[in-house]
Short mmCIF file of C-alpha atoms and ligand atoms in Angstrom, two decimals:
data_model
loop_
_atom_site.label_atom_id
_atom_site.label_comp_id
_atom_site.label_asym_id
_atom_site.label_seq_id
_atom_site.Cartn_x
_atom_site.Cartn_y
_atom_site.Cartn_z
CA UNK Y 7 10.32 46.86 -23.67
CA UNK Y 8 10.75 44.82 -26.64
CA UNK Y 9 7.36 43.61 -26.85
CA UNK Y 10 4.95 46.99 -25.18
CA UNK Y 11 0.90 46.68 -25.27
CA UNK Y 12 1.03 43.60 -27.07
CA UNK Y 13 -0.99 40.47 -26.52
CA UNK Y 14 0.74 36.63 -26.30
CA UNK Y 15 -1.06 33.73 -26.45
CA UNK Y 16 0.98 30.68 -24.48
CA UNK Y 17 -0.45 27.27 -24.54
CA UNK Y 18 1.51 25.23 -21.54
CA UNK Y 19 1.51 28.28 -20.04
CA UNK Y 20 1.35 26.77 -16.17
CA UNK Y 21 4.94 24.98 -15.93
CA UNK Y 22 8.61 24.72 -17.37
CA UNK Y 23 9.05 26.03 -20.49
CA UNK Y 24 5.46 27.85 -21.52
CA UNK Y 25 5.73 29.50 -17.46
CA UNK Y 26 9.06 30.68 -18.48
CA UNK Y 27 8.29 32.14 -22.18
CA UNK Y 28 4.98 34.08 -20.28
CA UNK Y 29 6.96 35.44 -17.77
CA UNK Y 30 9.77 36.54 -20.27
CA UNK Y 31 7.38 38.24 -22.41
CA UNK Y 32 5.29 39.97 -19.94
CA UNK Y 33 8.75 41.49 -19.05
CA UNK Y 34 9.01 43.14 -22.38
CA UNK Y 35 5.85 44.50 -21.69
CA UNK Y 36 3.09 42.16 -22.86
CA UNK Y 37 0.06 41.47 -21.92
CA UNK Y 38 -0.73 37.30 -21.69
CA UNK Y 39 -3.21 34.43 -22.18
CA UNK Y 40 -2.09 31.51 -20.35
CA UNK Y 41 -3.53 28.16 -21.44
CA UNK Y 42 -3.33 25.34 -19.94
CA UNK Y 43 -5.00 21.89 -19.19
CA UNK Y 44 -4.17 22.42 -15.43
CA UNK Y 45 -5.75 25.14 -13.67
CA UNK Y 46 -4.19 25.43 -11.12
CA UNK Y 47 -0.58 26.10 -11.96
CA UNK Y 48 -1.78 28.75 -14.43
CA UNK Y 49 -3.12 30.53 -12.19
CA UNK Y 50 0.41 31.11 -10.60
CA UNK Y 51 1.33 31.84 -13.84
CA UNK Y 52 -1.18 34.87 -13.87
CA UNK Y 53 -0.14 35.81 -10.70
CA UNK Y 54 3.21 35.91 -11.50
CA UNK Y 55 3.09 37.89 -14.48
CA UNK Y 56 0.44 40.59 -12.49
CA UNK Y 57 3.15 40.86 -10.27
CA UNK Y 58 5.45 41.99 -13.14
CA UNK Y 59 2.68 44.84 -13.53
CA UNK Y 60 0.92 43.44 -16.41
CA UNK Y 61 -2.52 41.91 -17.82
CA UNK Y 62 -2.98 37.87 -17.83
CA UNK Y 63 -6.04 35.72 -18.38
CA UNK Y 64 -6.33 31.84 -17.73
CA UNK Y 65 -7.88 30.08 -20.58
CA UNK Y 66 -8.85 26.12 -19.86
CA UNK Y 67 -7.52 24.43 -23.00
CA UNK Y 68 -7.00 20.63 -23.73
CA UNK Y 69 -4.63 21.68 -26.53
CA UNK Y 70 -6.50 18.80 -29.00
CA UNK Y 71 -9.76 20.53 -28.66
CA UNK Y 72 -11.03 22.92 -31.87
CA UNK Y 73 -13.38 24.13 -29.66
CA UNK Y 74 -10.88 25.03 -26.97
CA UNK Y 75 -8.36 26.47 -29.30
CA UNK Y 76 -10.67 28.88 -30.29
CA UNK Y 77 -12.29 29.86 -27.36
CA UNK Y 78 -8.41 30.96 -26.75
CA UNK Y 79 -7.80 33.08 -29.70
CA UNK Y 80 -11.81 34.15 -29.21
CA UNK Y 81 -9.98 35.03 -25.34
CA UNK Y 82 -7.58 37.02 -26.64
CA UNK Y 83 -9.52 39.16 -28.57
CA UNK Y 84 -12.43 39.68 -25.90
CA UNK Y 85 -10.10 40.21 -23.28
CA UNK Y 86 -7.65 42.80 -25.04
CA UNK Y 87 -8.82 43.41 -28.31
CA UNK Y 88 -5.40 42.12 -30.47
CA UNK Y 89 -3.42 38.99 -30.55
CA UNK Y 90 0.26 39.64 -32.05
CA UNK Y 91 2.26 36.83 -30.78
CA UNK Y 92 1.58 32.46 -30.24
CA UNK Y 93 3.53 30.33 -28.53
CA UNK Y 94 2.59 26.66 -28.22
CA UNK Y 95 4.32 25.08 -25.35
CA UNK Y 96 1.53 22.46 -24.58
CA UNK Y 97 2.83 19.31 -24.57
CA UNK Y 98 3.56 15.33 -23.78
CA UNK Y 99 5.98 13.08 -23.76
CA UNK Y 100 3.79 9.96 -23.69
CA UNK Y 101 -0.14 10.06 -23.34
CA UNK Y 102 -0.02 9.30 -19.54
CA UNK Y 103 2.02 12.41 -18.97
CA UNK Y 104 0.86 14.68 -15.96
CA UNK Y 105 3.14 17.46 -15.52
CA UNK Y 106 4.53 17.40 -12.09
CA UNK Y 107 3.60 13.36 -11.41
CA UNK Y 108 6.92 12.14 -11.03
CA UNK Y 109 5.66 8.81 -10.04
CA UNK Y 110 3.84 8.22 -13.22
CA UNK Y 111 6.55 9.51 -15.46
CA UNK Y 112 9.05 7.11 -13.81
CA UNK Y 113 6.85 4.55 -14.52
CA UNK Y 114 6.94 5.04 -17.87
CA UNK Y 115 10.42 5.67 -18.06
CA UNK Y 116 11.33 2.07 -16.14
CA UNK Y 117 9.24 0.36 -18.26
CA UNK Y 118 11.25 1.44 -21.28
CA UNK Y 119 13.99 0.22 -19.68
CA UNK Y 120 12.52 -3.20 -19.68
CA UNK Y 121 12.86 -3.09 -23.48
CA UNK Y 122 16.64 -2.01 -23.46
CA UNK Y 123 17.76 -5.76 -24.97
CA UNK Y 124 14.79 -5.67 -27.48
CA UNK Y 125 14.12 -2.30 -29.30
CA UNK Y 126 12.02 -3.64 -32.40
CA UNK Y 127 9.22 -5.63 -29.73
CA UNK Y 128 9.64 -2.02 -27.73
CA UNK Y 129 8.31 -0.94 -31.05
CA UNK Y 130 5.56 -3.82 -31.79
CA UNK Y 131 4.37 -2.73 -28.79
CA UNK Y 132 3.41 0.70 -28.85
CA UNK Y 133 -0.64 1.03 -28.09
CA UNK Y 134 -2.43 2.65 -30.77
CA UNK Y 135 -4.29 5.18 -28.28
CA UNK Y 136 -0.82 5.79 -26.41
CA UNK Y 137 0.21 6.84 -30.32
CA UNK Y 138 -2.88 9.21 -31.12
CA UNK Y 139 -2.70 10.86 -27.42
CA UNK Y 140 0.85 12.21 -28.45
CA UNK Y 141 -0.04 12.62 -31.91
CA UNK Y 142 -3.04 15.00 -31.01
CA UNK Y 143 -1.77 16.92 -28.39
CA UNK Y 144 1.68 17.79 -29.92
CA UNK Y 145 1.06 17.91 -33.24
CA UNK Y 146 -3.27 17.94 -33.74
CA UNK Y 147 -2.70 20.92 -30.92
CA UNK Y 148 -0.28 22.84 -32.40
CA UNK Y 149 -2.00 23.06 -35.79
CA UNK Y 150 -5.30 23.73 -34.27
CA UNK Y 151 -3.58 26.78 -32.30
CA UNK Y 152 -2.11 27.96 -35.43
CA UNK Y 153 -5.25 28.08 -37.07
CA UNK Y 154 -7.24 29.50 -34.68
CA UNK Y 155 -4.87 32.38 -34.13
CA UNK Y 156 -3.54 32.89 -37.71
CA UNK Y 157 -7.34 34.19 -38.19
CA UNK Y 158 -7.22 37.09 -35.68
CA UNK Y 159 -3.84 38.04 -37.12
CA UNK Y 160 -4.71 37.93 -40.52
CA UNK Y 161 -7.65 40.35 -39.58
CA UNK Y 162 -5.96 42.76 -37.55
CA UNK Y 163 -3.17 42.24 -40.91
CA UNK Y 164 0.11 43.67 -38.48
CA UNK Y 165 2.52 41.52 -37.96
CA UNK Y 166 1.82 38.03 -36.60
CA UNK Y 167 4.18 35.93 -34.89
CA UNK Y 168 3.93 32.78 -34.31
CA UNK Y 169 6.19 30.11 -32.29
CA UNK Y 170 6.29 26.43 -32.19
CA UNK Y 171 7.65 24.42 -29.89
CA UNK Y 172 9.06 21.41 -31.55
CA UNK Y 173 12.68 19.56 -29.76
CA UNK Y 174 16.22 17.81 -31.02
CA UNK Y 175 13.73 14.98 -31.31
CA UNK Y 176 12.23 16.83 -34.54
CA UNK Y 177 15.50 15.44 -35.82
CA UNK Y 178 17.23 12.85 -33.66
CA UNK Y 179 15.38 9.64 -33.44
CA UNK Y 180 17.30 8.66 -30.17
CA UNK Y 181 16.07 11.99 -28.57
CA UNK Y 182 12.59 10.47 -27.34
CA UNK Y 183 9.97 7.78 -27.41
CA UNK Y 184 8.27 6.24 -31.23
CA UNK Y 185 5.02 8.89 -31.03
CA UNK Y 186 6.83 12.23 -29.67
CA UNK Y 187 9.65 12.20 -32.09
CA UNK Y 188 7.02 11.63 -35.16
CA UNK Y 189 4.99 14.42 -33.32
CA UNK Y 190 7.72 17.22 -33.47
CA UNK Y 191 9.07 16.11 -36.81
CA UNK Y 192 5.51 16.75 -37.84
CA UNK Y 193 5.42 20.02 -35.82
CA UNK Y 194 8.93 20.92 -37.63
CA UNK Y 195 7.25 20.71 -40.71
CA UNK Y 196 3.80 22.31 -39.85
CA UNK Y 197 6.05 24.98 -39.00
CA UNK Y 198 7.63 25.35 -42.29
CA UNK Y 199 4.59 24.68 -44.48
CA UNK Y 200 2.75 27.44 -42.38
CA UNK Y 201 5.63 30.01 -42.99
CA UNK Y 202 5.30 29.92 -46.63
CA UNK Y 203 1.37 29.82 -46.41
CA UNK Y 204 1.30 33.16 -43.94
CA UNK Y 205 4.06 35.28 -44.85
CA UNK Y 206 1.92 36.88 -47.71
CA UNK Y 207 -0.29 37.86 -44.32
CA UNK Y 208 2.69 39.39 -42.44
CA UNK Y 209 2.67 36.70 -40.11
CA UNK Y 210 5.96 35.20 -38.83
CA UNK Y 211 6.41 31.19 -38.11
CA UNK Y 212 9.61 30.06 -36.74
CA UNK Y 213 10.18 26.90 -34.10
CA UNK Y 214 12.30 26.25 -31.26
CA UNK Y 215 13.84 22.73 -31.17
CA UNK Y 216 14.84 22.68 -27.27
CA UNK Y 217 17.61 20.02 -26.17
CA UNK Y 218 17.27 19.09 -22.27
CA UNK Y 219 15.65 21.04 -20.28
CA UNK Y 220 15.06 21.27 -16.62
CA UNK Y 221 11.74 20.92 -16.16
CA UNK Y 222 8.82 18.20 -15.02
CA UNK Y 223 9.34 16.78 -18.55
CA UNK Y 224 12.54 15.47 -17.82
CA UNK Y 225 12.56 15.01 -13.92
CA UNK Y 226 12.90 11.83 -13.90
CA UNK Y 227 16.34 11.56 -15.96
CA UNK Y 228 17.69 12.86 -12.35
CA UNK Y 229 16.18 9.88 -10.96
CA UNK Y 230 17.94 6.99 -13.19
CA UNK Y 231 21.82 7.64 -12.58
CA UNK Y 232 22.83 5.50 -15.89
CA UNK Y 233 20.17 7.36 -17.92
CA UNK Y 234 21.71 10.93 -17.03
CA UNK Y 235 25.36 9.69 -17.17
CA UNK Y 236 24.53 8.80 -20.85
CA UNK Y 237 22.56 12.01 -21.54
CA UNK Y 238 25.09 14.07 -20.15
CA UNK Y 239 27.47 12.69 -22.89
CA UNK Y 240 25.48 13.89 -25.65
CA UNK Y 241 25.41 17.52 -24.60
CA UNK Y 242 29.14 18.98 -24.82
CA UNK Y 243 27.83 21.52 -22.27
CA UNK Y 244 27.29 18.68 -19.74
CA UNK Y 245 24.13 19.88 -17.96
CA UNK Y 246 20.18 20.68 -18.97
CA UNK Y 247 19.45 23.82 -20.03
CA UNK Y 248 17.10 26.17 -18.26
CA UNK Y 249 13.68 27.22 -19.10
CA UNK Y 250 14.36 30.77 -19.45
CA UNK Y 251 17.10 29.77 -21.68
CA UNK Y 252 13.87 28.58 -24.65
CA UNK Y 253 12.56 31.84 -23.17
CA UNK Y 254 15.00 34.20 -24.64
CA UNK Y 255 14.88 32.24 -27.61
CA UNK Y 256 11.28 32.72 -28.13
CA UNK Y 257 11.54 36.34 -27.37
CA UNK Y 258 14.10 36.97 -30.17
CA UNK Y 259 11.70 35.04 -32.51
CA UNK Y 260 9.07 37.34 -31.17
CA UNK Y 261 10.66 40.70 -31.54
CA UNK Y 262 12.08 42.67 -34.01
CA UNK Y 263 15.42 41.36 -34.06
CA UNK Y 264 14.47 38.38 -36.00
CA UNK Y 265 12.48 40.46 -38.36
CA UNK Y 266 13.65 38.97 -41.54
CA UNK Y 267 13.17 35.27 -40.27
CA UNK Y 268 10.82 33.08 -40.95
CA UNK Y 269 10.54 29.07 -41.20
CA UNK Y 270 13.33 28.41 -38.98
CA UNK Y 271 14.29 26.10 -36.45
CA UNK Y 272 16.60 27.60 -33.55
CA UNK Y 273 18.49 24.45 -31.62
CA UNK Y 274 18.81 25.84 -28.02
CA UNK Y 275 20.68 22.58 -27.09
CA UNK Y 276 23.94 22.39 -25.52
CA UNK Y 277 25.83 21.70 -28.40
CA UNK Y 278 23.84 18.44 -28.55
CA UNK Y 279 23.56 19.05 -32.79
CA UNK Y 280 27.66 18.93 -33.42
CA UNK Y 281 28.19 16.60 -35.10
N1 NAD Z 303 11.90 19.73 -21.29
C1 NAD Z 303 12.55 19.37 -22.36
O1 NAD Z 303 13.67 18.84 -22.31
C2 NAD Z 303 11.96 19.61 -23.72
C3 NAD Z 303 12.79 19.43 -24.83
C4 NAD Z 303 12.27 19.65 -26.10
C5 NAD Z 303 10.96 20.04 -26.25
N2 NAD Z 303 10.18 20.20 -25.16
C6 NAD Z 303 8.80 20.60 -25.38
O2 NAD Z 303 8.55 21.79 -24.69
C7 NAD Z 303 7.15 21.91 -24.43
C8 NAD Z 303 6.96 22.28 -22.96
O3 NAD Z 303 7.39 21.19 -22.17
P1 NAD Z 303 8.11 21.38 -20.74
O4 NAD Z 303 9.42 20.73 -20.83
O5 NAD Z 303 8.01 22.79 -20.32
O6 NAD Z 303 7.20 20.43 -19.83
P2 NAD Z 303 6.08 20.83 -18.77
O7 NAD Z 303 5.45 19.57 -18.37
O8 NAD Z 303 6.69 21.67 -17.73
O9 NAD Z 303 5.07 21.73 -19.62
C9 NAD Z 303 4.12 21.19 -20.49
C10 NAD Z 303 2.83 21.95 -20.30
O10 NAD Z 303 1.86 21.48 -21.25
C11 NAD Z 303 0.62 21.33 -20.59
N3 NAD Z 303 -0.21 20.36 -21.28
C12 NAD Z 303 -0.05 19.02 -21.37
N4 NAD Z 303 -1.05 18.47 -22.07
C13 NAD Z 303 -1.87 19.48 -22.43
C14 NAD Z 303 -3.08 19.55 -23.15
N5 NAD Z 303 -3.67 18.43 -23.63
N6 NAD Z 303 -3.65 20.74 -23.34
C15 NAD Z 303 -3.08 21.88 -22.83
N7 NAD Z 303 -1.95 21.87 -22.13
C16 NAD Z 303 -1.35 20.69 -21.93
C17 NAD Z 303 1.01 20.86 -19.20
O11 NAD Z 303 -0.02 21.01 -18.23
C18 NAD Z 303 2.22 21.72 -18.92
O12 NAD Z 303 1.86 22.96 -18.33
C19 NAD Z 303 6.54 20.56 -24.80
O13 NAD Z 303 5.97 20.66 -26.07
C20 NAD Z 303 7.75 19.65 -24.86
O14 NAD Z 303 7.54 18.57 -25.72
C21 NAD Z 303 10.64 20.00 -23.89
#
């Protein structure tokens, strides 16, 4: 029990890769907020993980909220009196994402398609509110999670740990659309910037930058042959990864065995960074 009596905080904690990190953790023995903008599917989240014989509580978030965010970390707190570990999962891929509506994320992805012969009006074209959606949710949301839970931590002043969710996009400008790659290059470097500003408070900041996983985010690469046939050539180990594989990740980052690490990026990926 790596991670016994302590208290998680997962935003996009009701599908893919937040699910998976909850579930992990509440395995090691912690206890779990779950927040999410969708209701429902969090609340199979807290079922699951009281199944697993331990504590969960659904917060309502829209991750770009202030107000929400803290409400959360205020959750925490109320509910079990610490908060030790963030992970912040919530996220989009374009500002009409819904996770789990296929249908609307292929009709994004088709209309990208349309653009294939013509990147730079693909470009021109990006809608200022389809820009700040992504914007505020990835990267807004992350740092207003931060915040809001670095405070708690710095109270209670025992080791904080917290976990971003960035991507190979951070990096790889071919790795996602205009707004989400500027997002987790952003959250990348929130990431860094807040490991030097809280490690005189004890607290731990390290990110994940997840290749392709299988999860509603990229359901509809299954859908477009060509589109997987390329993607599969990019990752040497020629299939998505799983969510429980960003899970272990973030439990490393979370436990002691990374105990000297902070303001890194771990590439879960397939081999996709080689070259
Ligand atoms: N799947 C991948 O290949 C991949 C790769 C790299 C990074 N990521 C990142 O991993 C994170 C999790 O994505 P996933 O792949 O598990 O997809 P997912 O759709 O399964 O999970 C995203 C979760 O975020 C929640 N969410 C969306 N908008 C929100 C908001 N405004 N407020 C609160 N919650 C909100 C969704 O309801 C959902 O539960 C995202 O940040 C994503 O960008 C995913």
């Amino acid at each position: 029990m790596q991670l016994h009596d302590q208290v998680a905080v997962i935003t996009g904690g009701a599908n893919g890769i937040g699910r998976a990190t909850a579930l992990r953790m509440a395995e090691e023995g912690a206890n779990i907020v779950v927040a999410d903008v969708q209701p429902e599917a969090s609340r199979e989240t807290v079922a699951a993980i009281e199944s697993l014989g331990r504590q969960a509580v659904f917060v309502q978030l829209d991750a770009a909220s202030k107000k929400d965010n803290e409400q959360m970390a205020d959750t925490a707190m109320s509910e079990f009196g610490r908060l030790d570990i963030l992970v912040t999962a919530a996220g989009i891929s374009h500002s009409n994402y819904d996770s789990g509506d296929l249908e609307r994320d292929m009709k994004f992805a088709l209309r990208r398609l349309d653009y294939l012969e013509q990147p730079a009006l693909l470009f021109c074209d990006i809608e200022l509110e389809d820009w700040r959606r992504v914007i505020e949710v990835n990267l807004t949301g992350t740092f207003l999670a931060m915040q809001a839970c670095a405070r708690p931590m710095i109270e209670q002043g025992t080791n904080g740990r917290i976990i971003t969710i960035a991507s190979i996009a951070a990096k790889n400008p071919d790795a996602g659309p205009t707004p989400y790659t500027a997002s987790k290059a952003g959250v990348w470097m929130l990431t860094k910037k807040a490991a030097r500003e809280l490690a005189p408070a004890n607290i731990r900041v390290n990110a994940i930058g997840p290749g392709f996983i299988d999860t509603n985010m990229t359901a509809m690469i299954d859908q477009i042959e060509d589109v997987k046939e390329d993607l599969m050539k990019l990752i040497p180990m020629a299939h998505k990864g799983k969510p429980e594989d960003i899970a272990n990740a973030a439990l490393f980052l979370a436990s002691e065995q990374s105990s000297y690490m902070t303001g890194t990026i771990l590439h879960p990926d397939g081999g996709f960074f080689t070259d």
